[in-house]
Tab-separated table of C-alpha atoms in Angstrom:
chain	number	residue	atom	x	y	z
Z	1	MET	CA	89.871	-38.554	0.102
Z	2	LYS	CA	89.038	-36.580	-2.881
Z	3	LEU	CA	88.833	-39.668	-5.127
Z	4	ASP	CA	86.070	-41.167	-2.826
Z	5	ILE	CA	84.136	-37.833	-3.390
Z	6	TYR	CA	84.617	-38.176	-7.138
Z	7	ALA	CA	83.799	-41.898	-7.013
Z	8	ALA	CA	80.434	-41.236	-5.327
Z	9	SER	CA	79.565	-38.223	-7.716
Z	10	ILE	CA	80.161	-40.656	-10.729
Z	11	GLU	CA	78.043	-43.226	-9.207
Z	12	LYS	CA	74.974	-40.717	-8.822
Z	13	MET	CA	75.444	-39.482	-12.432
Z	14	ASP	CA	72.640	-40.489	-14.721
Z	15	LEU	CA	74.561	-41.565	-17.882
Z	16	TYR	CA	71.437	-41.891	-20.040
Z	17	LYS	CA	69.687	-39.379	-22.263
Z	18	ARG	CA	65.928	-39.665	-22.144
Z	19	TYR	CA	63.934	-38.982	-25.307
Z	20	GLY	CA	60.289	-38.693	-25.987
Z	21	LYS	CA	58.128	-37.934	-29.338
Z	22	ILE	CA	55.831	-35.087	-30.148
Z	23	GLN	CA	52.253	-36.380	-30.351
Z	24	ARG	CA	50.343	-33.185	-30.889
Z	25	VAL	CA	50.444	-29.267	-30.856
Z	26	VAL	CA	47.396	-27.448	-29.721
Z	27	GLY	CA	47.501	-23.673	-29.361
Z	28	LEU	CA	50.114	-22.947	-26.971
Z	29	MET	CA	50.476	-26.375	-25.790
Z	30	ILE	CA	52.834	-29.152	-26.761
Z	31	GLU	CA	51.976	-32.836	-25.776
Z	32	SER	CA	54.729	-35.661	-26.128
Z	33	LYS	CA	54.918	-39.400	-25.164
Z	34	GLY	CA	57.697	-39.042	-22.797
Z	35	PRO	CA	60.333	-38.675	-21.487
Z	36	ALA	CA	60.404	-39.361	-17.781
Z	37	VAL	CA	60.459	-35.933	-16.299
Z	38	GLY	CA	59.241	-33.662	-13.680
Z	39	ILE	CA	57.205	-30.617	-13.391
Z	40	GLY	CA	59.398	-27.633	-14.024
Z	41	ASN	CA	62.200	-29.349	-15.673
Z	42	VAL	CA	63.586	-28.016	-19.063
Z	43	CYS	CA	63.538	-30.086	-22.115
Z	44	TYR	CA	65.099	-29.646	-25.643
Z	45	ILE	CA	62.858	-30.171	-28.661
Z	46	HIS	CA	64.731	-30.980	-31.903
Z	47	THR	CA	63.140	-29.098	-34.807
Z	48	THR	CA	63.383	-29.745	-38.532
Z	49	SER	CA	66.483	-27.532	-38.921
Z	50	LYS	CA	68.417	-29.434	-36.300
Z	51	ALA	CA	68.037	-26.514	-33.825
Z	52	LYS	CA	66.869	-26.977	-30.295
Z	53	ILE	CA	63.921	-25.178	-28.604
Z	54	TYR	CA	63.706	-24.844	-24.949
Z	55	ALA	CA	60.514	-26.068	-23.354
Z	56	GLU	CA	59.265	-26.457	-19.788
Z	57	VAL	CA	57.244	-29.077	-18.406
Z	58	VAL	CA	54.107	-27.611	-17.179
Z	59	GLY	CA	51.902	-30.738	-16.347
Z	60	PHE	CA	50.858	-34.283	-17.497
Z	61	HIS	CA	47.640	-35.546	-19.189
Z	62	ASP	CA	46.987	-39.306	-19.703
Z	63	GLU	CA	50.517	-40.173	-19.404
Z	64	ASN	CA	51.549	-37.646	-21.745
Z	65	VAL	CA	53.936	-34.830	-20.991
Z	66	LEU	CA	52.672	-31.020	-21.387
Z	67	LEU	CA	55.466	-28.618	-22.624
Z	68	MET	CA	55.449	-24.822	-23.073
Z	69	PRO	CA	58.060	-23.427	-25.328
Z	70	TYR	CA	60.383	-20.619	-24.574
Z	71	ALA	CA	60.330	-19.767	-28.299
Z	72	PRO	CA	58.253	-20.008	-31.414
Z	73	ILE	CA	57.513	-23.377	-32.673
Z	74	ASN	CA	57.426	-23.145	-36.337
Z	75	GLU	CA	59.656	-25.726	-37.021
Z	76	ILE	CA	58.279	-28.527	-34.960
Z	77	SER	CA	56.668	-31.652	-36.652
Z	78	PRO	CA	54.978	-34.735	-35.508
Z	79	GLY	CA	57.291	-37.038	-34.255
Z	80	SER	CA	60.137	-34.310	-33.394
Z	81	LEU	CA	62.350	-35.451	-30.487
Z	82	VAL	CA	61.969	-34.200	-27.006
Z	83	GLU	CA	65.326	-34.582	-25.219
Z	84	ALA	CA	64.965	-34.490	-21.052
Z	85	THR	CA	67.587	-32.484	-19.134
Z	86	ASP	CA	66.248	-33.342	-15.528
Z	87	LYS	CA	67.203	-29.997	-14.489
Z	88	PRO	CA	64.958	-26.528	-13.937
Z	89	LEU	CA	66.019	-23.411	-15.787
Z	90	THR	CA	69.123	-21.721	-14.620
Z	91	ILE	CA	70.837	-18.524	-15.366
Z	92	LYS	CA	74.231	-17.126	-15.208
Z	93	VAL	CA	74.762	-14.159	-12.561
Z	94	GLY	CA	77.557	-12.025	-11.170
Z	95	ARG	CA	78.407	-8.424	-11.329
Z	96	GLY	CA	79.644	-8.801	-14.678
Z	97	LEU	CA	75.718	-8.164	-15.766
Z	98	ILE	CA	75.738	-4.724	-14.163
Z	99	GLY	CA	74.939	-2.181	-17.078
Z	100	LYS	CA	73.546	-5.037	-19.429
Z	101	VAL	CA	70.146	-5.529	-20.932
Z	102	ILE	CA	69.182	-9.441	-21.127
Z	103	ASP	CA	66.432	-11.786	-21.811
Z	104	SER	CA	64.421	-13.880	-19.772
Z	105	MET	CA	67.186	-16.804	-20.291
Z	106	GLY	CA	69.849	-14.411	-19.200
Z	107	HIS	CA	71.307	-13.683	-22.731
Z	108	PRO	CA	72.457	-10.352	-23.617
Z	109	LEU	CA	70.010	-8.586	-26.198
Z	110	ASP	CA	72.726	-6.939	-28.053
Z	111	GLY	CA	74.177	-10.193	-29.072
Z	112	SER	CA	77.395	-9.860	-26.847
Z	113	ILE	CA	78.954	-12.681	-25.139
Z	114	LEU	CA	78.402	-13.065	-21.353
Z	115	PRO	CA	81.521	-11.964	-19.404
Z	116	LYS	CA	83.465	-14.654	-17.281
Z	117	GLY	CA	83.163	-15.331	-13.758
Z	118	LEU	CA	79.537	-15.660	-13.455
Z	119	MET	CA	77.732	-18.352	-11.651
Z	120	SER	CA	74.697	-20.736	-12.280
Z	121	TYR	CA	71.672	-19.625	-10.443
Z	122	LEU	CA	68.127	-20.992	-10.394
Z	123	THR	CA	65.387	-18.920	-11.214
Z	124	GLU	CA	62.731	-20.431	-9.276
Z	125	ARG	CA	63.323	-20.386	-5.487
Z	126	THR	CA	61.484	-20.416	-2.113
Z	127	PRO	CA	60.919	-17.378	-0.163
Z	128	PRO	CA	63.228	-16.655	2.984
Z	129	ASN	CA	62.152	-18.017	6.241
Z	130	PRO	CA	59.774	-15.664	7.871
Z	131	LEU	CA	61.585	-15.645	11.092
Z	132	SER	CA	65.102	-14.921	9.346
Z	133	ARG	CA	63.528	-11.515	7.915
Z	134	PRO	CA	64.704	-8.602	9.998
Z	135	ARG	CA	62.282	-5.988	10.571
Z	136	ILE	CA	61.975	-2.829	8.220
Z	137	LEU	CA	63.598	-0.089	10.422
Z	138	GLU	CA	65.513	2.093	7.914
Z	139	PRO	CA	64.090	4.475	5.161
Z	140	ILE	CA	65.534	4.289	1.633
Z	141	GLN	CA	65.969	7.685	-0.146
Z	142	LEU	CA	64.414	7.391	-3.651
Z	143	GLY	CA	64.930	11.137	-4.725
Z	144	VAL	CA	61.130	11.646	-5.329
Z	145	LYS	CA	59.820	14.431	-3.079
Z	146	ALA	CA	56.370	13.222	-3.016
Z	147	ILE	CA	57.191	9.692	-1.909
Z	148	ASP	CA	60.096	10.505	0.419
Z	149	SER	CA	57.996	12.793	2.297
Z	150	LEU	CA	54.445	11.638	2.632
Z	151	LEU	CA	54.954	8.053	1.593
Z	152	THR	CA	58.416	7.085	2.987
Z	153	VAL	CA	59.731	3.630	1.762
Z	154	GLY	CA	61.967	1.495	3.943
Z	155	LYS	CA	64.824	-0.703	2.872
Z	156	GLY	CA	63.186	-4.277	1.900
Z	157	GLN	CA	59.683	-2.917	1.567
Z	158	ARG	CA	57.487	-4.060	-1.271
Z	159	VAL	CA	55.149	-1.441	-3.020
Z	160	GLY	CA	52.810	-1.540	-5.819
Z	161	ILE	CA	52.234	1.381	-8.260
Z	162	PHE	CA	48.613	1.244	-9.413
Z	163	ALA	CA	47.840	3.200	-12.394
Z	164	GLY	CA	46.077	3.010	-15.797
Z	165	SER	CA	48.101	3.208	-19.145
Z	166	GLY	CA	49.769	6.317	-19.872
Z	167	VAL	CA	49.823	8.115	-16.379
Z	168	GLY	CA	53.679	7.925	-15.959
Z	169	LYS	CA	54.562	4.687	-14.405
Z	170	SER	CA	57.786	4.153	-16.446
Z	171	THR	CA	58.945	7.574	-15.929
Z	172	LEU	CA	58.534	7.324	-12.151
Z	173	LEU	CA	60.428	4.080	-12.174
Z	174	GLY	CA	63.356	5.786	-14.235
Z	175	MET	CA	63.517	8.556	-11.552
Z	176	ILE	CA	63.688	6.132	-8.882
Z	177	ALA	CA	66.510	4.108	-10.722
Z	178	ARG	CA	68.554	7.126	-11.215
Z	179	ASN	CA	67.868	9.135	-8.036
Z	180	SER	CA	67.623	6.164	-5.422
Z	181	ASP	CA	70.560	5.448	-2.919
Z	182	ALA	CA	70.281	1.510	-3.655
Z	183	ASP	CA	73.406	-0.256	-4.276
Z	184	ILE	CA	71.948	-1.847	-7.741
Z	185	ASN	CA	68.792	-1.758	-9.636
Z	186	VAL	CA	67.309	-4.628	-11.112
Z	187	ILE	CA	64.548	-3.584	-13.675
Z	188	ALA	CA	62.172	-6.195	-15.191
Z	189	MET	CA	60.230	-5.109	-18.503
Z	190	ILE	CA	57.447	-7.896	-18.821
Z	191	GLY	CA	55.166	-7.588	-21.721
Z	192	GLU	CA	56.105	-4.183	-23.117
Z	193	ARG	CA	55.904	-2.946	-26.621
Z	194	GLY	CA	59.271	-3.550	-28.391
Z	195	ARG	CA	59.448	0.275	-29.226
Z	196	GLU	CA	59.293	1.048	-25.420
Z	197	VAL	CA	62.303	-0.967	-24.412
Z	198	ARG	CA	64.904	1.395	-26.057
Z	199	GLU	CA	63.040	4.403	-25.192
Z	200	PHE	CA	62.799	3.625	-21.394
Z	201	ILE	CA	66.597	2.700	-21.342
Z	202	GLU	CA	67.885	5.831	-23.156
Z	203	LYS	CA	65.120	8.449	-22.130
Z	204	ASP	CA	63.812	7.464	-18.542
Z	205	LEU	CA	66.763	5.291	-17.246
Z	206	GLY	CA	69.733	7.144	-18.949
Z	207	GLU	CA	73.386	6.445	-19.239
Z	208	GLU	CA	73.801	7.011	-15.557
Z	209	GLY	CA	70.900	4.962	-14.402
Z	210	LEU	CA	72.142	2.077	-16.632
Z	211	LYS	CA	75.729	1.868	-14.896
Z	212	LYS	CA	74.214	0.545	-11.907
Z	213	SER	CA	71.228	-1.543	-13.379
Z	214	ILE	CA	70.671	-4.690	-15.004
Z	215	VAL	CA	67.359	-4.802	-17.171
Z	216	VAL	CA	65.699	-7.933	-18.018
Z	217	VAL	CA	63.379	-7.528	-21.160
Z	218	ALA	CA	60.513	-10.021	-22.137
Z	219	THR	CA	58.346	-8.190	-24.927
Z	220	SER	CA	54.744	-8.583	-25.574
Z	221	ASP	CA	55.456	-10.745	-28.728
Z	222	GLN	CA	57.327	-13.334	-26.834
Z	223	PRO	CA	55.739	-16.812	-25.648
Z	224	ALA	CA	53.860	-16.512	-22.398
Z	225	LEU	CA	56.400	-18.747	-20.700
Z	226	MET	CA	59.033	-16.288	-21.540
Z	227	ARG	CA	57.220	-13.522	-20.251
Z	228	ILE	CA	56.804	-15.358	-16.725
Z	229	LYS	CA	60.451	-16.530	-16.547
Z	230	GLY	CA	61.399	-12.729	-17.194
Z	231	ALA	CA	59.811	-11.989	-13.794
Z	232	TYR	CA	61.521	-15.058	-12.253
Z	233	THR	CA	64.994	-14.107	-13.777
Z	234	ALA	CA	64.795	-10.760	-12.404
Z	235	THR	CA	63.871	-11.965	-8.929
Z	236	ALA	CA	66.598	-14.443	-9.022
Z	237	ILE	CA	69.184	-11.660	-9.946
Z	238	SER	CA	67.790	-9.526	-7.130
Z	239	GLU	CA	68.024	-12.419	-4.856
Z	240	TYR	CA	71.700	-13.105	-5.699
Z	241	PHE	CA	72.824	-9.553	-5.112
Z	242	ARG	CA	70.932	-9.534	-1.715
Z	243	ASP	CA	72.707	-12.651	-0.566
Z	244	GLN	CA	76.181	-10.512	-1.337
Z	245	GLY	CA	74.974	-8.277	1.205
Z	246	LEU	CA	73.826	-5.414	-1.085
Z	247	ASN	CA	70.632	-3.072	-0.946
Z	248	VAL	CA	68.633	-3.867	-4.088
Z	249	ASN	CA	65.862	-2.250	-6.034
Z	250	LEU	CA	63.692	-4.487	-7.968
Z	251	MET	CA	61.604	-2.740	-10.459
Z	252	MET	CA	58.840	-4.795	-12.332
Z	253	ASP	CA	56.773	-3.474	-15.245
Z	254	SER	CA	54.399	-4.845	-14.621
Z	255	VAL	CA	53.090	-7.681	-12.501
Z	256	THR	CA	49.673	-7.610	-14.370
Z	257	ARG	CA	51.267	-8.683	-17.552
Z	258	VAL	CA	52.930	-11.544	-15.607
Z	259	ALA	CA	49.394	-12.473	-14.266
Z	260	MET	CA	48.114	-12.544	-17.703
Z	261	ALA	CA	51.023	-14.550	-19.023
Z	262	GLN	CA	50.136	-17.339	-16.305
Z	263	ARG	CA	46.490	-17.211	-17.265
Z	264	GLU	CA	47.623	-18.114	-20.648
Z	265	VAL	CA	49.475	-21.104	-19.582
Z	266	GLY	CA	46.878	-22.259	-17.263
Z	267	LEU	CA	44.091	-21.933	-19.557
Z	268	ALA	CA	46.160	-24.137	-22.272
Z	269	ILE	CA	46.684	-26.776	-19.950
Z	270	GLY	CA	43.176	-27.226	-19.009
Z	271	GLU	CA	42.418	-25.016	-15.518
Z	272	PRO	CA	39.117	-23.705	-15.086
Z	273	PRO	CA	38.650	-19.946	-15.398
Z	274	THR	CA	37.644	-18.356	-12.141
Z	275	THR	CA	37.632	-14.639	-11.464
Z	276	LYS	CA	37.458	-12.522	-14.804
Z	277	GLY	CA	38.937	-15.422	-16.602
Z	278	TYR	CA	41.846	-15.914	-14.350
Z	279	PRO	CA	42.448	-19.613	-13.298
Z	280	PRO	CA	43.622	-20.591	-9.727
Z	281	SER	CA	47.242	-20.908	-10.486
Z	282	VAL	CA	47.494	-17.185	-10.990
Z	283	PHE	CA	46.483	-16.633	-7.605
Z	284	ALA	CA	48.671	-19.271	-6.227
Z	285	THR	CA	51.863	-17.826	-8.315
Z	286	LEU	CA	51.459	-14.135	-7.240
Z	287	PRO	CA	52.278	-14.548	-3.567
Z	288	LYS	CA	55.209	-16.917	-4.509
Z	289	LEU	CA	56.728	-14.473	-6.696
Z	290	LEU	CA	56.007	-11.238	-4.310
Z	291	GLU	CA	57.147	-12.874	-1.185
Z	292	ARG	CA	60.656	-13.762	-2.668
Z	293	THR	CA	61.384	-10.159	-2.312
Z	294	GLY	CA	61.918	-8.078	0.810
Z	295	THR	CA	64.316	-8.316	3.774
Z	296	SER	CA	66.770	-11.043	4.578
Z	297	ASP	CA	69.406	-11.606	7.111
Z	298	LYS	CA	72.331	-10.682	4.547
Z	299	GLY	CA	70.813	-7.747	2.466
Z	300	THR	CA	67.404	-6.415	1.280
Z	301	ILE	CA	65.360	-6.130	-1.878
Z	302	THR	CA	63.173	-3.017	-2.146
Z	303	ALA	CA	60.582	-3.830	-4.650
Z	304	PHE	CA	58.365	-1.671	-6.775
Z	305	TYR	CA	55.565	-3.589	-8.895
Z	306	THR	CA	53.513	-1.675	-11.340
Z	307	VAL	CA	50.135	-2.679	-11.421
Z	308	LEU	CA	47.814	-1.920	-14.401
Z	309	VAL	CA	44.352	-1.158	-13.566
Z	310	ASP	CA	41.602	-1.314	-16.363
Z	311	GLY	CA	39.800	1.780	-16.356
Z	312	ASP	CA	41.611	2.987	-13.383
Z	313	ASP	CA	39.368	0.168	-11.546
Z	314	LEU	CA	41.506	-0.566	-8.455
Z	315	ASN	CA	39.135	-3.363	-7.584
Z	316	ASP	CA	40.434	-5.387	-10.593
Z	317	PRO	CA	41.271	-9.173	-9.330
Z	318	ILE	CA	44.839	-8.696	-9.710
Z	319	ALA	CA	44.985	-5.309	-8.075
Z	320	ASP	CA	43.296	-6.490	-5.253
Z	321	THR	CA	45.383	-9.613	-4.832
Z	322	THR	CA	48.703	-7.739	-5.104
Z	323	ARG	CA	47.569	-4.777	-2.857
Z	324	GLY	CA	46.598	-7.561	-0.279
Z	325	ILE	CA	50.224	-9.048	-0.469
Z	326	LEU	CA	52.387	-5.905	-0.636
Z	327	ASP	CA	53.737	-3.454	2.128
Z	328	GLY	CA	51.898	-0.312	0.485
Z	329	HIS	CA	50.472	1.218	-2.704
Z	330	PHE	CA	51.112	4.515	-4.564
Z	331	VAL	CA	48.164	5.306	-6.879
Z	332	LEU	CA	48.964	7.341	-10.113
Z	333	ASP	CA	45.947	9.420	-10.736
Z	334	ARG	CA	44.972	10.319	-14.541
Z	335	LYS	CA	43.034	13.405	-13.234
Z	336	LEU	CA	46.268	14.790	-11.634
Z	337	ALA	CA	48.280	13.803	-14.652
Z	338	GLU	CA	45.710	15.777	-16.937
Z	339	LYS	CA	46.192	18.710	-14.493
Z	340	GLY	CA	50.038	18.762	-15.372
Z	341	GLN	CA	51.112	17.320	-11.834
Z	342	PHE	CA	54.035	15.043	-12.253
Z	343	PRO	CA	54.535	12.420	-10.880
Z	344	ALA	CA	50.731	11.978	-10.433
Z	345	VAL	CA	50.831	10.318	-7.164
Z	346	ASN	CA	47.338	10.643	-5.499
Z	347	VAL	CA	48.748	11.050	-1.885
Z	348	LEU	CA	45.325	10.587	-0.308
Z	349	LYS	CA	44.668	7.132	-1.860
Z	350	SER	CA	48.127	6.022	-1.441
Z	351	ILE	CA	49.912	4.300	1.776
Z	352	SER	CA	53.237	3.126	3.009
Z	353	ARG	CA	52.396	0.489	5.717
Z	354	VAL	CA	55.811	0.827	7.345
Z	355	MET	CA	56.190	4.535	7.183
Z	356	PRO	CA	55.425	4.755	11.001
Z	357	GLN	CA	58.275	2.490	11.805
Z	358	ILE	CA	61.101	4.251	9.943
Z	359	THR	CA	60.461	7.946	10.424
Z	360	SER	CA	60.599	10.539	13.208
Z	361	ALA	CA	57.366	11.776	15.174
Z	362	ARG	CA	58.312	15.312	13.495
Z	363	ASP	CA	58.222	13.829	10.025
Z	364	GLN	CA	54.955	11.979	10.670
Z	365	GLN	CA	53.468	15.304	12.065
Z	366	ILE	CA	54.669	17.119	8.972
Z	367	ALA	CA	53.235	14.432	6.737
Z	368	GLN	CA	50.017	14.216	8.584
Z	369	HIS	CA	49.368	17.809	8.486
Z	370	ALA	CA	49.812	18.096	4.508
Z	371	ARG	CA	47.488	15.036	4.238
Z	372	SER	CA	44.869	16.946	6.294
Z	373	ILE	CA	45.188	19.940	4.212
Z	374	LEU	CA	44.918	18.019	1.188
Z	375	SER	CA	41.957	15.963	2.340
Z	376	THR	CA	40.068	19.247	3.515
Z	377	TYR	CA	40.779	20.806	0.092
Z	378	GLU	CA	39.295	17.793	-1.733
Z	379	GLU	CA	36.157	17.757	0.474
Z	380	ASN	CA	35.388	21.480	0.060
Z	381	TYR	CA	36.666	21.544	-3.655
Z	382	GLU	CA	33.178	22.107	-5.367
Z	383	LEU	CA	32.150	24.687	-3.024
Z	384	ILE	CA	35.299	26.653	-3.470
Z	385	GLN	CA	35.216	26.383	-7.278
Z	386	ILE	CA	31.683	27.794	-7.649
Z	387	GLY	CA	32.323	30.646	-4.877
Z	388	ALA	CA	29.887	29.284	-2.608
Z	389	TYR	CA	32.340	29.143	0.306
Z	390	LYS	CA	32.858	32.383	2.353
Z	391	ARG	CA	36.135	32.992	4.012
Z	392	GLY	CA	36.091	32.997	7.701
Z	393	THR	CA	33.338	30.123	7.863
Z	394	SER	CA	35.812	27.522	8.938
Z	395	ARG	CA	39.408	28.010	9.943
Z	396	GLU	CA	40.566	24.372	8.618
Z	397	VAL	CA	39.139	25.379	5.012
Z	398	ASP	CA	40.577	28.818	5.106
Z	399	GLN	CA	44.096	27.287	5.884
Z	400	ALA	CA	43.618	24.537	3.117
Z	401	ILE	CA	42.789	27.168	0.578
Z	402	GLN	CA	45.938	29.025	1.555
Z	403	LEU	CA	48.267	26.185	1.642
Z	404	HIS	CA	46.892	23.968	-1.031
Z	405	PRO	CA	48.625	25.563	-3.839
Z	406	LYS	CA	51.995	25.539	-2.073
Z	407	ILE	CA	51.642	21.687	-1.444
Z	408	ILE	CA	50.832	21.148	-5.119
Z	409	SER	CA	54.043	23.016	-6.132
Z	410	PHE	CA	56.144	20.815	-3.565
Z	411	LEU	CA	54.517	17.494	-5.128
Z	412	LYS	CA	55.489	18.484	-8.638
Z	413	GLN	CA	58.851	17.419	-9.851
Z	414	GLY	CA	60.786	17.426	-13.115
Z	415	MET	CA	62.021	14.247	-14.533
Z	416	GLU	CA	65.677	15.254	-14.206
Z	417	GLU	CA	65.310	16.977	-10.765
Z	418	MET	CA	66.861	15.440	-7.945
Z	419	CYS	CA	65.994	16.058	-4.214
Z	420	SER	CA	67.280	14.195	-0.980
Z	421	ARG	CA	64.819	13.289	1.662
Z	422	ASP	CA	66.179	15.721	4.191
Z	423	GLU	CA	65.761	18.570	1.787
Z	424	ALA	CA	62.267	17.352	0.904
Z	425	MET	CA	61.178	17.555	4.566
Z	426	ASN	CA	62.606	20.860	5.069
Z	427	ILE	CA	60.811	22.257	1.996
Z	428	LEU	CA	57.431	20.651	2.964
Z	429	GLU	CA	57.978	22.171	6.680
Z	430	THR	CA	58.823	25.421	5.241
Z	431	SER	CA	55.663	25.478	3.025
Z	432	LEU	CA	53.409	24.424	5.633
Z	433	TYR	CA	54.634	26.356	8.574
Z	434	GLY	CA	56.594	29.317	6.946
Z	435	GLY	CA	59.657	28.415	9.189
Z	436	ASN	CA	57.635	29.550	12.301
Z	437	LYS	CA	57.425	26.169	13.880
């Protein structure tokens, strides 16, 4: 019986190697005559130094194959051979990756050898069937007071962290990675400066955080396709552990740089630029990537995507698109950061769409009361500052003036400080009601 299976497998095998030849290279794009391949397949380009460069098929033009490289193409010359593999990109995944820092191809950045026992896994996969996704009904503890109390996140929720540069996105992700009660963290650093990688791992993530994390790195100097694949690789690793029944935290910094890399690829293959120079493929790629995370019938992926907003403009095309896809957004406010409030989460501009489903009526009442006080104080801020408001004019404003400092003090949290969700709710309730409720 087994012999029949082996015989059938041998009959299906393609024993031929297919080759093509490079015709021209224009910017990021490599054009070759042949081989016979499909979109998404990986090819090897044989260089003058006998090395092989990975490249992916991204399109066709006048019967020629359009390829994008995974590495610099300094050693490619006219007539270089292009070898087809008839396979998309796969990586090695397994528990042996935990604690490692890898590149977009799944290779350890420290030059070590991958441990044994890993299995091959496709990086590009389809999102789960919508009807196979359980509802989000259980909160996840992140260890950040402002989020756990006023913007409670559920297991399997996808959240965008919107901020300009230098407002504390990476530090907040490091806090979540260290303090969260998820089983494993998968952290994707896409388009980051090379200097920031080690700084994040040693300073923000720390030794304890790295012990239950896998870090995928694609720095800004790498080709556009490597930056895109970094996002797909991190998502695929998260999916693997979700299929093992684990609760996974996926943190991607940043989805904006994935979109920029896709813009480079799209413009290079001749797509027309549309909104702010982004080609249509960017807005087709984002939902496919972001919808892969979330709940499944086996486990959950709670995803945090940072979104860079130019000049703190939340109506940027990428910010607008991701906000429409995700299940909530946290806005990091530069004004709050300048005042020394960290994490600089603007509670009034942020929302967790699943919070009403996963929290008790008591918790929602406390959170709504805190929001109401912050909103009242914000509306009357100028009057209060210039001394134009007279105490006793409005009971709500009087209460806001009294309680606002306590709420701001509650929202502040040191980078090394850990606070459980129950503790956070009790502290906030005491700050608001003085234990008299």
